[in-house]
PDB file of C-alpha atoms in Angstrom:
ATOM      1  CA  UNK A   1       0.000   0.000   0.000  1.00  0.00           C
ATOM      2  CA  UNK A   2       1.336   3.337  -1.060  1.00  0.00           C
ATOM      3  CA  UNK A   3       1.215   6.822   1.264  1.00  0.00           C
ATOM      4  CA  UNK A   4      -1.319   8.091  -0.949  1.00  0.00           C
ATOM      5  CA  UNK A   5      -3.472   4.918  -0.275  1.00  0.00           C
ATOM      6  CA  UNK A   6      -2.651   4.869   3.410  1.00  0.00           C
ATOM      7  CA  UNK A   7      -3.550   8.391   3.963  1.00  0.00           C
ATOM      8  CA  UNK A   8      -7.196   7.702   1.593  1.00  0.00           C
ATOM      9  CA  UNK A   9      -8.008   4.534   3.958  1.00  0.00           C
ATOM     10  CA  UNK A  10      -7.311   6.371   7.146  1.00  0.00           C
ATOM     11  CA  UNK A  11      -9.173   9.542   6.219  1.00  0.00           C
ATOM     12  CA  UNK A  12     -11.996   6.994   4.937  1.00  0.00           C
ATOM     13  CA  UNK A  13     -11.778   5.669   8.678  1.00  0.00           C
ATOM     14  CA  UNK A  14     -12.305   9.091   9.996  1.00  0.00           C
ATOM     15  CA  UNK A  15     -15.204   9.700   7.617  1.00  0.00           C
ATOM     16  CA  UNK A  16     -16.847   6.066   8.324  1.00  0.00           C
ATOM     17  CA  UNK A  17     -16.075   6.305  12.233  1.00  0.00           C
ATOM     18  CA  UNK A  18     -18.175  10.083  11.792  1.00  0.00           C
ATOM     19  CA  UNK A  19     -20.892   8.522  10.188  1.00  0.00           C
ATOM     20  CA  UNK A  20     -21.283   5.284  11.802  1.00  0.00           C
ATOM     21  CA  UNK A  21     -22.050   6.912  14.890  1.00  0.00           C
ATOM     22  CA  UNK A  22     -23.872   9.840  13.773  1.00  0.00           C
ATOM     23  CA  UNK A  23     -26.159   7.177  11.419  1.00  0.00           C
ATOM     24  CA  UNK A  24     -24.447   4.057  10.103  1.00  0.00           C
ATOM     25  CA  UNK A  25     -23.374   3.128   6.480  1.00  0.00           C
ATOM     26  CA  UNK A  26     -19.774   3.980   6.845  1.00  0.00           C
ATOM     27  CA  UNK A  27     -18.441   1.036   5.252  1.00  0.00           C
ATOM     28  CA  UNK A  28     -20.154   2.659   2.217  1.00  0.00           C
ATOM     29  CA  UNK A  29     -16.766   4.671   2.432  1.00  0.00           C
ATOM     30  CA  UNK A  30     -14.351   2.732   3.404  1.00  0.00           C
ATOM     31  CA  UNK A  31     -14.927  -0.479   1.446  1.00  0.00           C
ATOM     32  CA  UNK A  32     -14.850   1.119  -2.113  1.00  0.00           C
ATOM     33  CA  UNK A  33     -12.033   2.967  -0.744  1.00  0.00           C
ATOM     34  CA  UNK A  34      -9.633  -0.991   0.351  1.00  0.00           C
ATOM     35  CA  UNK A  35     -11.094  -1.915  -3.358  1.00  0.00           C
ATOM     36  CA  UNK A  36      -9.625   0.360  -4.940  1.00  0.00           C
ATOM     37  CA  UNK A  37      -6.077  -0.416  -2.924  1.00  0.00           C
ATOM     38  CA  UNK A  38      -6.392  -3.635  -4.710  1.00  0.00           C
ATOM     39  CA  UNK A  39      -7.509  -5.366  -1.744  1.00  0.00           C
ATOM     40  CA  UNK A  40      -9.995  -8.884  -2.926  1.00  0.00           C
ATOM     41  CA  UNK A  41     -13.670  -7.930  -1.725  1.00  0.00           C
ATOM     42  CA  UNK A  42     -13.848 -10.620   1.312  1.00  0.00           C
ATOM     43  CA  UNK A  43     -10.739  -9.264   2.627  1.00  0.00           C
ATOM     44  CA  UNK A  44     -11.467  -6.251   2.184  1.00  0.00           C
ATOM     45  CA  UNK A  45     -14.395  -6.394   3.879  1.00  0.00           C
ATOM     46  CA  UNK A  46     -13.108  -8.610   6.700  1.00  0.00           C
ATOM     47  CA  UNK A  47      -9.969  -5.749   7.321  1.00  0.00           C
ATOM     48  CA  UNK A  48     -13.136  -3.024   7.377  1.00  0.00           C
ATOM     49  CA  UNK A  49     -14.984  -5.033  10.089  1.00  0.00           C
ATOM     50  CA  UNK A  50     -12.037  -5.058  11.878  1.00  0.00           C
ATOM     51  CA  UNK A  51     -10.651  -1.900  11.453  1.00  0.00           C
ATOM     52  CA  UNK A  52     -14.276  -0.443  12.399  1.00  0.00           C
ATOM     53  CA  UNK A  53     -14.755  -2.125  16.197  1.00  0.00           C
ATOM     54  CA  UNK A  54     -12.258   0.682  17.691  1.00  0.00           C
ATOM     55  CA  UNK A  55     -14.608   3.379  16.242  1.00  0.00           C
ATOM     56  CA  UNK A  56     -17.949   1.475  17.100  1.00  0.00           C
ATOM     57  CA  UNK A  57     -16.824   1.835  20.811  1.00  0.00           C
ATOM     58  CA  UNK A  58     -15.486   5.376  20.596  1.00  0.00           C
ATOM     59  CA  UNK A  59     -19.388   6.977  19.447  1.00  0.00           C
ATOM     60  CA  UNK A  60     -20.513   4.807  22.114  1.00  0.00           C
ATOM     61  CA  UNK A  61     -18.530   6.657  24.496  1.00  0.00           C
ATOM     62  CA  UNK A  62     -19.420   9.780  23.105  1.00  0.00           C
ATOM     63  CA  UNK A  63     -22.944   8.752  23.752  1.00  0.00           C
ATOM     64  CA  UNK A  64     -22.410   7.432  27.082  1.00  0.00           C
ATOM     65  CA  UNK A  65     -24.912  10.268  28.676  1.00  0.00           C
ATOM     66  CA  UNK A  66     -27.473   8.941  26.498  1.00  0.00           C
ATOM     67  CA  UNK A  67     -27.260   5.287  27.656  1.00  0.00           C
ATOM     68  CA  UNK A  68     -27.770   6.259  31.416  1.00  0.00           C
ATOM     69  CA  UNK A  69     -30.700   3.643  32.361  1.00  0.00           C
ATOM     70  CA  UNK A  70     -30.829   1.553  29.490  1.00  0.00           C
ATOM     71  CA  UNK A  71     -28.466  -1.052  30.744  1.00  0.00           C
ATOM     72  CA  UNK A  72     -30.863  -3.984  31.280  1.00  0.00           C
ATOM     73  CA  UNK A  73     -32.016  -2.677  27.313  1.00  0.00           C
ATOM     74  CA  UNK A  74     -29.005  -3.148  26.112  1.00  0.00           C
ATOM     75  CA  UNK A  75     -28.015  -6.315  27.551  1.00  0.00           C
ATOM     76  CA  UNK A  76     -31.210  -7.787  26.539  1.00  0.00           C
ATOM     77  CA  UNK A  77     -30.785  -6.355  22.839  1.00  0.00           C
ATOM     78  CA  UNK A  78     -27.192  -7.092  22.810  1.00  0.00           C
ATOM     79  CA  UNK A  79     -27.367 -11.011  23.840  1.00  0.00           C
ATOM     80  CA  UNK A  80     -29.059 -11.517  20.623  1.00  0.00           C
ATOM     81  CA  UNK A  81     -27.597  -9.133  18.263  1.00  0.00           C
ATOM     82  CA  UNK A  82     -24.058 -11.331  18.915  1.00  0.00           C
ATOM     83  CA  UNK A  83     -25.730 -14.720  18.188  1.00  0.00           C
ATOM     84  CA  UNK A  84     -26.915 -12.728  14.816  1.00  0.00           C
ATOM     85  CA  UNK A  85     -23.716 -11.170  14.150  1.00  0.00           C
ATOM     86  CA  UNK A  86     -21.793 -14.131  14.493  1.00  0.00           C
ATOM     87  CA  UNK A  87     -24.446 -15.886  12.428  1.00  0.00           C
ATOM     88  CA  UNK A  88     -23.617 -13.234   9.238  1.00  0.00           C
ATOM     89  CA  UNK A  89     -19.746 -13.513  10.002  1.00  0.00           C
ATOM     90  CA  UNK A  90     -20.302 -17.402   9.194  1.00  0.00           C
ATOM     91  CA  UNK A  91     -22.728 -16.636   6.098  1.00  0.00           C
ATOM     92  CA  UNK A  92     -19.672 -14.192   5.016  1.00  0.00           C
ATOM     93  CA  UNK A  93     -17.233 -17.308   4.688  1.00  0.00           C
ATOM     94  CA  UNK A  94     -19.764 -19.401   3.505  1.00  0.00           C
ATOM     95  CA  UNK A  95     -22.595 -18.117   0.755  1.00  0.00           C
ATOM     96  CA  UNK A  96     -22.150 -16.127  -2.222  1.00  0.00           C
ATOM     97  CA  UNK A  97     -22.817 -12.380  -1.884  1.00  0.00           C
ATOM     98  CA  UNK A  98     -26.101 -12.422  -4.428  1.00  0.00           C
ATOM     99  CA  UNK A  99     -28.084 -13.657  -2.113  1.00  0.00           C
ATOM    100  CA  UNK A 100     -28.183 -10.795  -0.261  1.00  0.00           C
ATOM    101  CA  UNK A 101     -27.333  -8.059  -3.152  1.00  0.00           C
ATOM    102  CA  UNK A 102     -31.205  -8.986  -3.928  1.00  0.00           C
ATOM    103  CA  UNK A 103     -32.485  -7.743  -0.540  1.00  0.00           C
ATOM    104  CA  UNK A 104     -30.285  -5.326   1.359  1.00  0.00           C
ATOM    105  CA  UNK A 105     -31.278  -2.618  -0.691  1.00  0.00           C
ATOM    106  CA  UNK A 106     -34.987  -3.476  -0.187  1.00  0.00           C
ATOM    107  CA  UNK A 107     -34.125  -3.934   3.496  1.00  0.00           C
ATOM    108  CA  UNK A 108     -32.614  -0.136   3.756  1.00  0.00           C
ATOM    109  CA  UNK A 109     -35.614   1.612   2.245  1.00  0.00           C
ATOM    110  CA  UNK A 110     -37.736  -0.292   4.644  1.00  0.00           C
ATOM    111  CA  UNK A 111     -35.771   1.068   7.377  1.00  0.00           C
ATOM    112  CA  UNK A 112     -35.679   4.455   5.865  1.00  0.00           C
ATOM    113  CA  UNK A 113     -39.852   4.337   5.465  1.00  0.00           C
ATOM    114  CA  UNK A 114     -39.800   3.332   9.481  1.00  0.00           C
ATOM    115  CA  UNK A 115     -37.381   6.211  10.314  1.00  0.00           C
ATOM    116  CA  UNK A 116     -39.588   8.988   8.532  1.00  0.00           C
ATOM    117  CA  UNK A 117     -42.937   7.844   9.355  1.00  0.00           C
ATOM    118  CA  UNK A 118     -41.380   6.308  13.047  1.00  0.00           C
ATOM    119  CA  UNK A 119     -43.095   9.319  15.038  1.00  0.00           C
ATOM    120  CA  UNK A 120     -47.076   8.616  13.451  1.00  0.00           C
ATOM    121  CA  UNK A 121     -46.334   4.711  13.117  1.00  0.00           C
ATOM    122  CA  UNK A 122     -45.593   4.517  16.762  1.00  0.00           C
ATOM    123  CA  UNK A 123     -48.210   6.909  17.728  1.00  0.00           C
ATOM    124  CA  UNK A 124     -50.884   4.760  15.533  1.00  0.00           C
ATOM    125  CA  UNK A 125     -49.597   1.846  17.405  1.00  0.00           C
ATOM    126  CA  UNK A 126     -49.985   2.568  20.747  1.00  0.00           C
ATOM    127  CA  UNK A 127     -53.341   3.949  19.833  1.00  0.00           C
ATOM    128  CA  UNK A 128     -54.265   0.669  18.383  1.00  0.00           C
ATOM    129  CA  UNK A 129     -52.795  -1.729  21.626  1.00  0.00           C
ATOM    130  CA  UNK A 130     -54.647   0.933  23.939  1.00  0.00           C
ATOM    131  CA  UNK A 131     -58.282   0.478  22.394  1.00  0.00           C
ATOM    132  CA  UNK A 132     -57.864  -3.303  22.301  1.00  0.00           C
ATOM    133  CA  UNK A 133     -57.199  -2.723  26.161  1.00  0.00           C
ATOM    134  CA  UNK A 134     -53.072  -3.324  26.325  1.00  0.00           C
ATOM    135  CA  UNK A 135     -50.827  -1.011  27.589  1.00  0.00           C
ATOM    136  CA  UNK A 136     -49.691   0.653  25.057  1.00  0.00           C
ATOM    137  CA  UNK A 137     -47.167  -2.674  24.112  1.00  0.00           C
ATOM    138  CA  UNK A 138     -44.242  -3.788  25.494  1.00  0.00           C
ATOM    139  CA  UNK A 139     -41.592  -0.895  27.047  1.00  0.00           C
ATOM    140  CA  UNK A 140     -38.625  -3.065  25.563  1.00  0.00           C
ATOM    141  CA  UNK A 141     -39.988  -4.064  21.734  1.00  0.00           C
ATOM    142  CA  UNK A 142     -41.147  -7.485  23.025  1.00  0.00           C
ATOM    143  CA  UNK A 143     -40.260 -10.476  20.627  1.00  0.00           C
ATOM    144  CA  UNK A 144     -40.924  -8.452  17.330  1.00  0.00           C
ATOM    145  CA  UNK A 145     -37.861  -6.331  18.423  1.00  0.00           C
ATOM    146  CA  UNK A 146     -35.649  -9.538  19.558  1.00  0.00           C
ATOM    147  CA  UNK A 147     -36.333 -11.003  16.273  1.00  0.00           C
ATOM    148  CA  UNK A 148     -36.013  -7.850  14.325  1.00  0.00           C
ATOM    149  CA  UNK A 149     -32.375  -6.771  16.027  1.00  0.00           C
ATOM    150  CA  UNK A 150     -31.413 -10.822  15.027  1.00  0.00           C
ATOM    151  CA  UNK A 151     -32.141 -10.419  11.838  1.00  0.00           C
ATOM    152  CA  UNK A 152     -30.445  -6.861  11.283  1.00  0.00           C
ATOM    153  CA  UNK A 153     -27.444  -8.353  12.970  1.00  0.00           C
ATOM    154  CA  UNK A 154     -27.254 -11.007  11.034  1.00  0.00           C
ATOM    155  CA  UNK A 155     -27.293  -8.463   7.951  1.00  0.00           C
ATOM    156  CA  UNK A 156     -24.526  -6.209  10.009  1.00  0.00           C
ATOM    157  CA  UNK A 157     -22.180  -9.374  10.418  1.00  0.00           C
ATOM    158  CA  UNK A 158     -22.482 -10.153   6.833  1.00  0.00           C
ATOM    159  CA  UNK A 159     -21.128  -6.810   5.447  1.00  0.00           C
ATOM    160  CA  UNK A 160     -22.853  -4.294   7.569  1.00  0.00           C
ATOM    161  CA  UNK A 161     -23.395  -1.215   5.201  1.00  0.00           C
ATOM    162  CA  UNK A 162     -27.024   0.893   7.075  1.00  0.00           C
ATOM    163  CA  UNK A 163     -26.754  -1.564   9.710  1.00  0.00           C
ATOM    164  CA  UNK A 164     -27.674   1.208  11.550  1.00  0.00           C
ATOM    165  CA  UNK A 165     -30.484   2.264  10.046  1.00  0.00           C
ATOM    166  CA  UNK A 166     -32.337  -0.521  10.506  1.00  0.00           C
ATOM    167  CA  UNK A 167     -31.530  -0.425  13.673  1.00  0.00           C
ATOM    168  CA  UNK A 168     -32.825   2.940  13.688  1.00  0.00           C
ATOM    169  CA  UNK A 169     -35.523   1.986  12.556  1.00  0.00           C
ATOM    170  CA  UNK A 170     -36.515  -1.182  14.086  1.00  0.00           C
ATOM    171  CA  UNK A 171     -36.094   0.717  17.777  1.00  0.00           C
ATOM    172  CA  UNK A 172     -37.858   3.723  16.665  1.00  0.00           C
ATOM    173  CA  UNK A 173     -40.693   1.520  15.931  1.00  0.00           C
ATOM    174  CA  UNK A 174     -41.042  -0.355  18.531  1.00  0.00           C
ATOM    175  CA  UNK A 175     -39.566   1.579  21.829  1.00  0.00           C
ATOM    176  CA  UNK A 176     -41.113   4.591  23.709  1.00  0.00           C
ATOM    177  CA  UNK A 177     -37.694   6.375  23.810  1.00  0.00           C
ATOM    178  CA  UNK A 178     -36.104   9.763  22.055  1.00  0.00           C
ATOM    179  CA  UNK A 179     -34.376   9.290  18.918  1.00  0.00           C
ATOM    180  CA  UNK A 180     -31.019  10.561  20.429  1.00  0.00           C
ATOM    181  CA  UNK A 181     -31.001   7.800  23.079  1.00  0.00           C
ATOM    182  CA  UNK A 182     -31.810   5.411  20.485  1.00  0.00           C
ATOM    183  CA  UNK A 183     -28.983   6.168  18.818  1.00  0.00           C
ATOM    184  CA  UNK A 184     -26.958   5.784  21.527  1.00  0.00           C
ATOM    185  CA  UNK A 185     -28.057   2.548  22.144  1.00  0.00           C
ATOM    186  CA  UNK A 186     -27.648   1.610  18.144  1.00  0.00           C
ATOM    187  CA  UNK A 187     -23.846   2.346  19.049  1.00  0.00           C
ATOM    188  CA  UNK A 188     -23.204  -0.180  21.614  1.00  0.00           C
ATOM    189  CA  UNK A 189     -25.249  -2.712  19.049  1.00  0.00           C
ATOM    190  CA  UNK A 190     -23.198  -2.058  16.224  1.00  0.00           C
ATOM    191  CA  UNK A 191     -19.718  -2.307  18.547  1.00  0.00           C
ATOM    192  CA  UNK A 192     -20.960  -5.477  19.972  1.00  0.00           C
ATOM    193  CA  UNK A 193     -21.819  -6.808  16.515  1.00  0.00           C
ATOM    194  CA  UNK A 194     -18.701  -6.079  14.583  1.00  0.00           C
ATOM    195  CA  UNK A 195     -17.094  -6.682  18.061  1.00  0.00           C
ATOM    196  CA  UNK A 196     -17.925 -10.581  17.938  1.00  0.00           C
ATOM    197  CA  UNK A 197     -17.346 -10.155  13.790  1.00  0.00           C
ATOM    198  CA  UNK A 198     -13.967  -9.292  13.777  1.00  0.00           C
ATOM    199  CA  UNK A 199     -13.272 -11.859  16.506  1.00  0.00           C
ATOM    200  CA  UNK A 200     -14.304 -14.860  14.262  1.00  0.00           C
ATOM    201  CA  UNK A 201     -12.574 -13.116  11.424  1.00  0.00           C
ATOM    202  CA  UNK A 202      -9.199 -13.401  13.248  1.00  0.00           C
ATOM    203  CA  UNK A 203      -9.055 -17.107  13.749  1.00  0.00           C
ATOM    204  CA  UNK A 204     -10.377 -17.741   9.930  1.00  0.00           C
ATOM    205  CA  UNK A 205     -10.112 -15.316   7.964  1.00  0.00           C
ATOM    206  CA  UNK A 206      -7.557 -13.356   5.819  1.00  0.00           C
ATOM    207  CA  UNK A 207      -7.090  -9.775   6.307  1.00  0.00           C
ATOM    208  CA  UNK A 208      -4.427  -6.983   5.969  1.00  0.00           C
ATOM    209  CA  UNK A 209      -3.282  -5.880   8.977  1.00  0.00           C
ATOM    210  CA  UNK A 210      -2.135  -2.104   7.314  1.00  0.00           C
ATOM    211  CA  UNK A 211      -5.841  -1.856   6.430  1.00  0.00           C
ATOM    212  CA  UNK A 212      -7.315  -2.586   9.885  1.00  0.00           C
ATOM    213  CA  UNK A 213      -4.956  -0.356  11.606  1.00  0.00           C
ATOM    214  CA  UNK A 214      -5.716   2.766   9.570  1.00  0.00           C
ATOM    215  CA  UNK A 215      -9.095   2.431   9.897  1.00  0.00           C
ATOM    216  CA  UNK A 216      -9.052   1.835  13.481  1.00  0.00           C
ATOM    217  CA  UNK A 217      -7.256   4.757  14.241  1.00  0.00           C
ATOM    218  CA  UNK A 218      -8.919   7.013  11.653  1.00  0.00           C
ATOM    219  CA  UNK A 219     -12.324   5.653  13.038  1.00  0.00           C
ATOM    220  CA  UNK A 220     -11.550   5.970  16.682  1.00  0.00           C
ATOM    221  CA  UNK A 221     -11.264   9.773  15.924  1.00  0.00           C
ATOM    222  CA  UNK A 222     -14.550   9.898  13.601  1.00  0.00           C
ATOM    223  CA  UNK A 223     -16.359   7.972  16.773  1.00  0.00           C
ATOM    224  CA  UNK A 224     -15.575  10.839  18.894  1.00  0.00           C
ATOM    225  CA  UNK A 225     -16.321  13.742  16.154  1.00  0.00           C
ATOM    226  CA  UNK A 226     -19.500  11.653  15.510  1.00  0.00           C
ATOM    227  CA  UNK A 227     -20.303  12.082  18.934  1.00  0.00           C
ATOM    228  CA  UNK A 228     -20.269  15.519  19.005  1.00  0.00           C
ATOM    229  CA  UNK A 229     -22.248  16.552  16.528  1.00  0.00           C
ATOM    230  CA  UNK A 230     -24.565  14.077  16.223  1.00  0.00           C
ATOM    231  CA  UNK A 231     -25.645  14.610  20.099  1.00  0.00           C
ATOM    232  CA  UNK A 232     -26.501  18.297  18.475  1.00  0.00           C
ATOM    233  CA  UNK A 233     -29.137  17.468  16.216  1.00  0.00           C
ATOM    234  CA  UNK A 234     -32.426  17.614  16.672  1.00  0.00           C
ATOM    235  CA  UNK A 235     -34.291  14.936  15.978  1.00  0.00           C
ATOM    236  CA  UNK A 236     -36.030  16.353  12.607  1.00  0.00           C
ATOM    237  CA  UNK A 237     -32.430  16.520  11.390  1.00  0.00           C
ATOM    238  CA  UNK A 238     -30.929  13.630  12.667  1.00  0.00           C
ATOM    239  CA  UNK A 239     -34.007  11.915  10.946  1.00  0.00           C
ATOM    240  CA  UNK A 240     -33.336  13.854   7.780  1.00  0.00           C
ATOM    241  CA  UNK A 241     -29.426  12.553   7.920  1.00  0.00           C
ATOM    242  CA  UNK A 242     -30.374   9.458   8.275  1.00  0.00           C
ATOM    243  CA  UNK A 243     -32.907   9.385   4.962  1.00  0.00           C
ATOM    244  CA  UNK A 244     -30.220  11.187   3.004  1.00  0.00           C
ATOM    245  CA  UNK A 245     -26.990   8.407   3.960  1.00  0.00           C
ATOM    246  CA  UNK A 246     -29.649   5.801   3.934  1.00  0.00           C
ATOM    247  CA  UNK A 247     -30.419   6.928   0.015  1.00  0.00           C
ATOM    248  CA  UNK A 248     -27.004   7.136  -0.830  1.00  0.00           C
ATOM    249  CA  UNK A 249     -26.303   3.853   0.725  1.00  0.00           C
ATOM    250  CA  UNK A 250     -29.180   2.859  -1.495  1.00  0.00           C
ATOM    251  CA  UNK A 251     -27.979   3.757  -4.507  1.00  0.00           C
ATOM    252  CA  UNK A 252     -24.597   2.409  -3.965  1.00  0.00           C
ATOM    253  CA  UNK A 253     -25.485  -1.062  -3.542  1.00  0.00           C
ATOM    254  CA  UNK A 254     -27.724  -0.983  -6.482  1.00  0.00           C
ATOM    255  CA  UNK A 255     -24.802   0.141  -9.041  1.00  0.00           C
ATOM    256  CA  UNK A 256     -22.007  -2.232  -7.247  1.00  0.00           C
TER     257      UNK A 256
END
């Protein structure tokens, strides 16, 4: 890898790190970006994974005031957001990529349509549990959460590009919370996830070490610049970020 390329995959860590906490979808940056250092697409997205744990946990940092009280939350969303991110990690090695080319992109805009519509959806909803005499569904997501976090996971493990939107999403949905600590909570996900990723990748498969250590250090500094400004926005914008990285991501995965 030449300086030029070294200094394009750490900036690309910075810029994913930023994103990834402020949204998701910043392997959208940093995988063209190892492509086009003539890195093979597996291992370059195994390095990515890799290279992107350091920044997953620095935006969860950054968020930490947001996750006051949502330990037992995250625990309970966590536990099975490794089984399904361990379960994609193994679908990486194993299945061809077409398989899911067909439905991630279908997958985003879902996610997108939950994030703009999240505040009438969930409004409608509780509405709906309250008549039929509930109360107002489950404060956690219930099993429709569990299984929908699995599934996303699953997705995030395999390649992991809008993971967090659907997270977004999904939680918006389905949680009586603010979008902000949401999104903090997204972060721990997506560190856990590509946590217990990159661990399986290091016992079996290959991976450039160069790669993974420019992104982690570009992406540990993005994690903590995605911190601060997403924490800023107010939830209108951060909804309208969101749409706009989501669309791009999108679009991206349609012309690869």
């Amino acid at each position: 890898m030449s300086i030029w390329e070294s200094l394009a995959v750490f900036a690309a860590g910075i810029g994913a790190g930023t994103i990834n906490t402020i949204v998701g979808s910043g392997t959208l940056i940093t995988f063209p970006v190892l492509l086009a250092t003539g890195l093979p697409p597996v291992t370059a997205n195994v390095s990515n994974t890799l290279g992107l744990v350091p920044g997953s946990i620095s935006g969860a940092i950054g968020y930490r005031k947001e996750l006051q009280g949502q330990r037992a939350r995250i625990i309970r969303l966590g536990a099975v957001s490794l089984v399904g991110g361990l379960a994609g990690a193994i679908l990486l090695l194993t299945l061809p990529s077409d398989s899911f080319d067909t439905i991630v992109p279908v997958l985003i805009g879902l996610a997108l349509v939950l994030v703009v519509f999240q505040p009438r959806l969930a409004a409608a909803l509780r509405r709906r549990q309250e008549a039929a005499g509930g109360d107002a569904g489950h404060p956690d997501g219930g099993p429709l959460l569990l299984s929908g976090m699995l599934l996303a996971s699953a997705y995030g493990g395999y390649f992991g590009a809008a993971q967090g939107v659907l997270y977004v999403g999904l939680m918006g949905l389905l949680l009586r919370e603010e979008l902000q600590r949401i999104n903090a909570v997204k972060n721990v996900v997506a560190a856990m996830v590509n946590g217990i990723a990159a661990v399986f990748f290091l016992f079996v498969a290959e991976f450039d070490w160069t790669a993974v250590l420019l992104i982690a250090v570009g992406s540990t500094i993005g994690g903590q610049l995605g911190a601060k400004v997403g924490r800023r926005l107010s939830p209108t914008v951060l909804r309208g970020v969101i749409v706009t990285v989501g669309t791009i991501a999108i679009v991206q995965l349609l012309l690869r």
